[in-house]
């Protein structure tokens, strides 16, 4: 196996994430990663043509890990209204923990992510897609009969719950119980707006 | 008339706001205001016991002016669902213009406002009160039959539309037409959630 195997790519990404965790976003460079792995930097460049590409891949990995539990909920077979509520609650919980449990680490990954708007846009696209899937299922089985355009409605649902998942706002939502109660109230309002019967 | 008339208070506040507009929040001190008005600073202190009190009063005046047009909509006699939509749209338009038309001035007033959390809390309280009044009217006349607790529902409505009036978010809502269309979609969703029939 030479340095071009997918395995090397994973090792580079793991090392980069570890560097970011330990030293913050400034140390996340091709040279530092190569040094950490005892690899030539030419070998790192073979997988990531630039520091920017490396950082974008780290951000992509991080966002995928953050939202992996949501995918399972979105793909579930339960009634769409309950699934939407569970999905929104899980998203809020994940974001809350990420932002509040280790704010410094969150800030580091967040900074790397915002450097790559295309990665953030793709992430947001996946989120919209998951919610749109739930809404389309509710439209199809009649549990959310007022869904008109699943994708546009998904955007509305995500925007209306921004306070509970936007990184800059999560920190100011007060204690977890209050935030959960507020989100539950808004979710109920949105579900009724989409035609769900309690 | 001596320096203790309400008129002097207004003149001091006008001069303070003018200083803030022209030189930013750092120049907004009792000494600078006294100098601008050719007044002893003892006279300014008679109306505002501290620089902090002066700055809080400037913030209060500013927030009141920003939201004055909303009060007229809230006190209107039209059907509550249309009134809620008009109120939210007016709020979004006001905030958008304030934040985008003169970002530097907005930042200055905003900084002075956040120094006085009690002023900001009172302002938010007035906003909630106005929306709660509209919701209570809709509950009473049957146009918003699913309103349960007007104040709690008002909080939910304001939180669900945060993207369109939170100063840190308004700047990223894209062009005005897109923002308006997005807000209209969410407003329709919330109104249906509150029991309005289209």
CSV table of C-alpha atoms in Angstrom, one decimal, chain A:
chain,number,residue,atom,x,y,z
A,1,UNK,CA,0.0,0.0,0.0
A,2,UNK,CA,1.4,3.4,-0.9
A,3,UNK,CA,0.6,6.9,0.3
A,4,UNK,CA,-2.3,7.2,-2.2
A,5,UNK,CA,-4.6,4.7,-0.4
A,6,UNK,CA,-7.9,6.0,1.1
A,7,UNK,CA,-6.4,4.9,4.4
A,8,UNK,CA,-3.7,7.6,4.2
A,9,UNK,CA,-6.3,10.2,3.6
A,10,UNK,CA,-8.1,9.2,6.8
A,11,UNK,CA,-4.9,9.2,8.8
A,12,UNK,CA,-4.1,12.7,7.5
A,13,UNK,CA,-7.6,13.9,8.4
A,14,UNK,CA,-7.4,12.3,11.9
A,15,UNK,CA,-4.0,13.9,12.5
A,16,UNK,CA,-5.4,17.3,11.3
A,17,UNK,CA,-8.4,17.1,13.6
A,18,UNK,CA,-6.1,16.1,16.5
A,19,UNK,CA,-3.9,19.1,15.8
A,20,UNK,CA,-6.9,21.4,15.7
A,21,UNK,CA,-8.2,20.0,18.9
A,22,UNK,CA,-4.9,20.4,20.7
A,23,UNK,CA,-3.5,23.6,19.3
A,24,UNK,CA,-6.3,25.5,17.6
A,25,UNK,CA,-6.9,26.4,14.0
A,26,UNK,CA,-3.6,28.2,13.4
A,27,UNK,CA,-1.6,25.0,13.7
A,28,UNK,CA,-3.7,23.2,11.1
A,29,UNK,CA,-1.3,23.3,8.2
A,30,UNK,CA,0.0,20.8,5.7
A,31,UNK,CA,3.5,21.0,7.2
A,32,UNK,CA,2.3,20.5,10.8
A,33,UNK,CA,0.2,17.5,9.8
A,34,UNK,CA,3.1,16.0,7.8
A,35,UNK,CA,5.4,16.4,10.8
A,36,UNK,CA,2.9,14.8,13.1
A,37,UNK,CA,2.6,11.7,10.9
A,38,UNK,CA,6.3,11.6,10.0
A,39,UNK,CA,5.3,11.9,6.4
A,40,UNK,CA,6.8,14.1,3.6
A,41,UNK,CA,4.6,17.1,3.0
A,42,UNK,CA,4.6,16.1,-0.7
A,43,UNK,CA,2.6,13.0,0.4
A,44,UNK,CA,0.1,15.1,2.3
A,45,UNK,CA,-0.2,17.4,-0.8
A,46,UNK,CA,-1.0,14.3,-2.9
A,47,UNK,CA,-4.3,14.0,-1.0
A,48,UNK,CA,-4.9,17.6,-0.3
A,49,UNK,CA,-3.7,20.0,-2.9
A,50,UNK,CA,-3.6,23.0,-0.5
A,51,UNK,CA,-3.9,23.9,3.2
A,52,UNK,CA,-7.3,25.2,2.3
A,53,UNK,CA,-8.4,21.9,0.8
A,54,UNK,CA,-7.1,20.1,4.0
A,55,UNK,CA,-9.0,22.5,6.3
A,56,UNK,CA,-12.2,22.2,4.2
A,57,UNK,CA,-12.0,18.3,4.5
A,58,UNK,CA,-11.5,18.6,8.2
A,59,UNK,CA,-14.6,20.9,8.4
A,60,UNK,CA,-16.6,18.5,6.2
A,61,UNK,CA,-15.7,15.5,8.5
A,62,UNK,CA,-16.6,17.4,11.6
A,63,UNK,CA,-20.0,18.6,10.3
A,64,UNK,CA,-20.8,15.1,9.1
A,65,UNK,CA,-20.0,13.7,12.5
A,66,UNK,CA,-22.1,16.4,14.2
A,67,UNK,CA,-25.1,15.6,12.1
A,68,UNK,CA,-24.8,11.8,11.7
A,69,UNK,CA,-27.4,11.0,14.5
A,70,UNK,CA,-29.9,13.2,12.6
A,71,UNK,CA,-29.7,11.1,9.5
A,72,UNK,CA,-30.9,8.1,11.5
A,73,UNK,CA,-34.0,10.0,12.7
A,74,UNK,CA,-34.7,11.4,9.2
A,75,UNK,CA,-34.5,7.8,7.8
A,76,UNK,CA,-36.8,6.4,10.5
A,77,UNK,CA,-40.2,5.0,9.7
A,78,UNK,CA,-42.2,6.6,12.5
A,79,UNK,CA,-45.0,9.1,12.0
A,80,UNK,CA,-43.5,12.2,10.2
A,81,UNK,CA,-44.8,14.8,12.8
A,82,UNK,CA,-43.1,12.9,15.7
A,83,UNK,CA,-40.0,12.4,13.5
A,84,UNK,CA,-39.8,16.1,12.8
A,85,UNK,CA,-40.1,17.0,16.5
A,86,UNK,CA,-37.4,14.4,17.3
A,87,UNK,CA,-35.1,15.6,14.6
A,88,UNK,CA,-35.3,19.3,15.7
A,89,UNK,CA,-34.8,18.3,19.3
A,90,UNK,CA,-31.8,16.2,18.5
A,91,UNK,CA,-30.3,19.0,16.4
A,92,UNK,CA,-30.8,21.5,19.2
A,93,UNK,CA,-29.2,19.1,21.7
A,94,UNK,CA,-26.2,18.3,19.5
A,95,UNK,CA,-25.6,22.0,18.8
A,96,UNK,CA,-26.0,22.9,22.4
A,97,UNK,CA,-23.6,20.3,23.6
A,98,UNK,CA,-21.0,21.2,20.9
A,99,UNK,CA,-21.2,24.9,21.6
A,100,UNK,CA,-21.3,24.8,25.4
A,101,UNK,CA,-19.3,21.8,26.5
A,102,UNK,CA,-16.1,22.8,24.9
A,103,UNK,CA,-16.5,26.4,23.5
A,104,UNK,CA,-12.9,26.7,22.6
A,105,UNK,CA,-12.8,23.5,20.5
A,106,UNK,CA,-16.1,24.5,19.0
A,107,UNK,CA,-14.8,27.9,18.0
A,108,UNK,CA,-11.7,26.3,16.4
A,109,UNK,CA,-13.7,23.9,14.2
A,110,UNK,CA,-16.3,26.6,13.5
A,111,UNK,CA,-13.6,29.0,12.3
A,112,UNK,CA,-12.2,26.3,10.0
A,113,UNK,CA,-15.7,25.6,8.7
A,114,UNK,CA,-16.6,29.2,7.9
A,115,UNK,CA,-13.4,29.5,5.9
A,116,UNK,CA,-15.0,27.0,3.5
A,117,UNK,CA,-18.4,28.4,2.6
A,118,UNK,CA,-19.0,25.6,0.0
A,119,UNK,CA,-18.6,23.0,2.8
A,120,UNK,CA,-21.1,24.9,5.1
A,121,UNK,CA,-23.5,25.3,2.2
A,122,UNK,CA,-23.4,21.6,1.4
A,123,UNK,CA,-23.9,20.8,5.1
A,124,UNK,CA,-27.0,23.1,5.2
A,125,UNK,CA,-28.2,21.4,2.0
A,126,UNK,CA,-28.0,18.0,3.7
A,127,UNK,CA,-30.0,19.4,6.7
A,128,UNK,CA,-32.7,20.8,4.4
A,129,UNK,CA,-32.8,17.6,2.5
A,130,UNK,CA,-33.4,15.5,5.6
A,131,UNK,CA,-36.2,17.8,6.9
A,132,UNK,CA,-37.7,18.0,3.4
A,133,UNK,CA,-37.8,14.2,3.3
A,134,UNK,CA,-39.7,14.1,6.6
A,135,UNK,CA,-42.1,16.7,5.3
A,136,UNK,CA,-42.6,14.9,2.0
A,137,UNK,CA,-43.5,11.7,3.9
A,138,UNK,CA,-46.0,13.7,6.0
A,139,UNK,CA,-47.6,15.1,2.9
A,140,UNK,CA,-47.8,11.6,1.3
A,141,UNK,CA,-49.3,9.9,4.3
A,142,UNK,CA,-51.6,12.8,5.2
A,143,UNK,CA,-50.1,13.5,8.6
A,144,UNK,CA,-48.8,16.9,7.4
A,145,UNK,CA,-51.4,17.8,4.8
A,146,UNK,CA,-50.5,21.5,4.6
A,147,UNK,CA,-47.0,20.9,3.3
A,148,UNK,CA,-46.9,22.6,0.0
A,149,UNK,CA,-43.3,22.5,-1.2
A,150,UNK,CA,-41.2,20.2,1.1
A,151,UNK,CA,-37.9,21.9,0.4
A,152,UNK,CA,-39.2,25.5,0.9
A,153,UNK,CA,-41.2,24.3,4.0
A,154,UNK,CA,-38.0,22.7,5.3
A,155,UNK,CA,-36.1,25.9,4.9
A,156,UNK,CA,-38.9,27.7,6.8
A,157,UNK,CA,-38.8,25.1,9.7
A,158,UNK,CA,-35.0,25.4,10.0
A,159,UNK,CA,-35.1,29.3,9.9
A,160,UNK,CA,-38.0,29.4,12.5
A,161,UNK,CA,-35.9,27.2,14.9
A,162,UNK,CA,-32.6,29.1,14.2
A,163,UNK,CA,-32.3,30.2,17.8
A,164,UNK,CA,-31.8,26.6,18.9
A,165,UNK,CA,-29.2,25.6,16.3
A,166,UNK,CA,-27.4,28.7,15.1
A,167,UNK,CA,-23.9,28.6,16.8
A,168,UNK,CA,-24.0,32.3,17.7
A,169,UNK,CA,-27.4,32.0,19.4
A,170,UNK,CA,-27.2,28.6,21.1
A,171,UNK,CA,-25.0,30.0,23.8
A,172,UNK,CA,-27.7,32.6,24.9
A,173,UNK,CA,-30.7,30.2,25.0
A,174,UNK,CA,-30.5,29.9,28.8
A,175,UNK,CA,-30.6,26.6,30.6
A,176,UNK,CA,-31.3,23.4,28.7
A,177,UNK,CA,-34.8,22.8,30.2
A,178,UNK,CA,-36.0,26.3,29.2
A,179,UNK,CA,-34.5,26.0,25.7
A,180,UNK,CA,-36.1,22.6,25.2
A,181,UNK,CA,-39.5,23.9,26.4
A,182,UNK,CA,-39.3,26.9,24.1
A,183,UNK,CA,-38.3,24.7,21.1
A,184,UNK,CA,-41.1,22.3,21.9
A,185,UNK,CA,-43.6,25.1,21.9
A,186,UNK,CA,-42.4,26.4,18.5
A,187,UNK,CA,-42.3,22.9,17.0
A,188,UNK,CA,-45.9,22.4,18.0
A,189,UNK,CA,-46.8,25.7,16.4
A,190,UNK,CA,-45.0,24.7,13.2
A,191,UNK,CA,-46.5,21.2,13.1
A,192,UNK,CA,-50.0,22.7,13.4
A,193,UNK,CA,-49.1,25.1,10.7
A,194,UNK,CA,-48.2,22.2,8.5
A,195,UNK,CA,-51.6,20.6,9.2
A,196,UNK,CA,-50.7,18.1,11.9
A,197,UNK,CA,-53.5,17.3,14.3
A,198,UNK,CA,-52.3,17.0,18.0
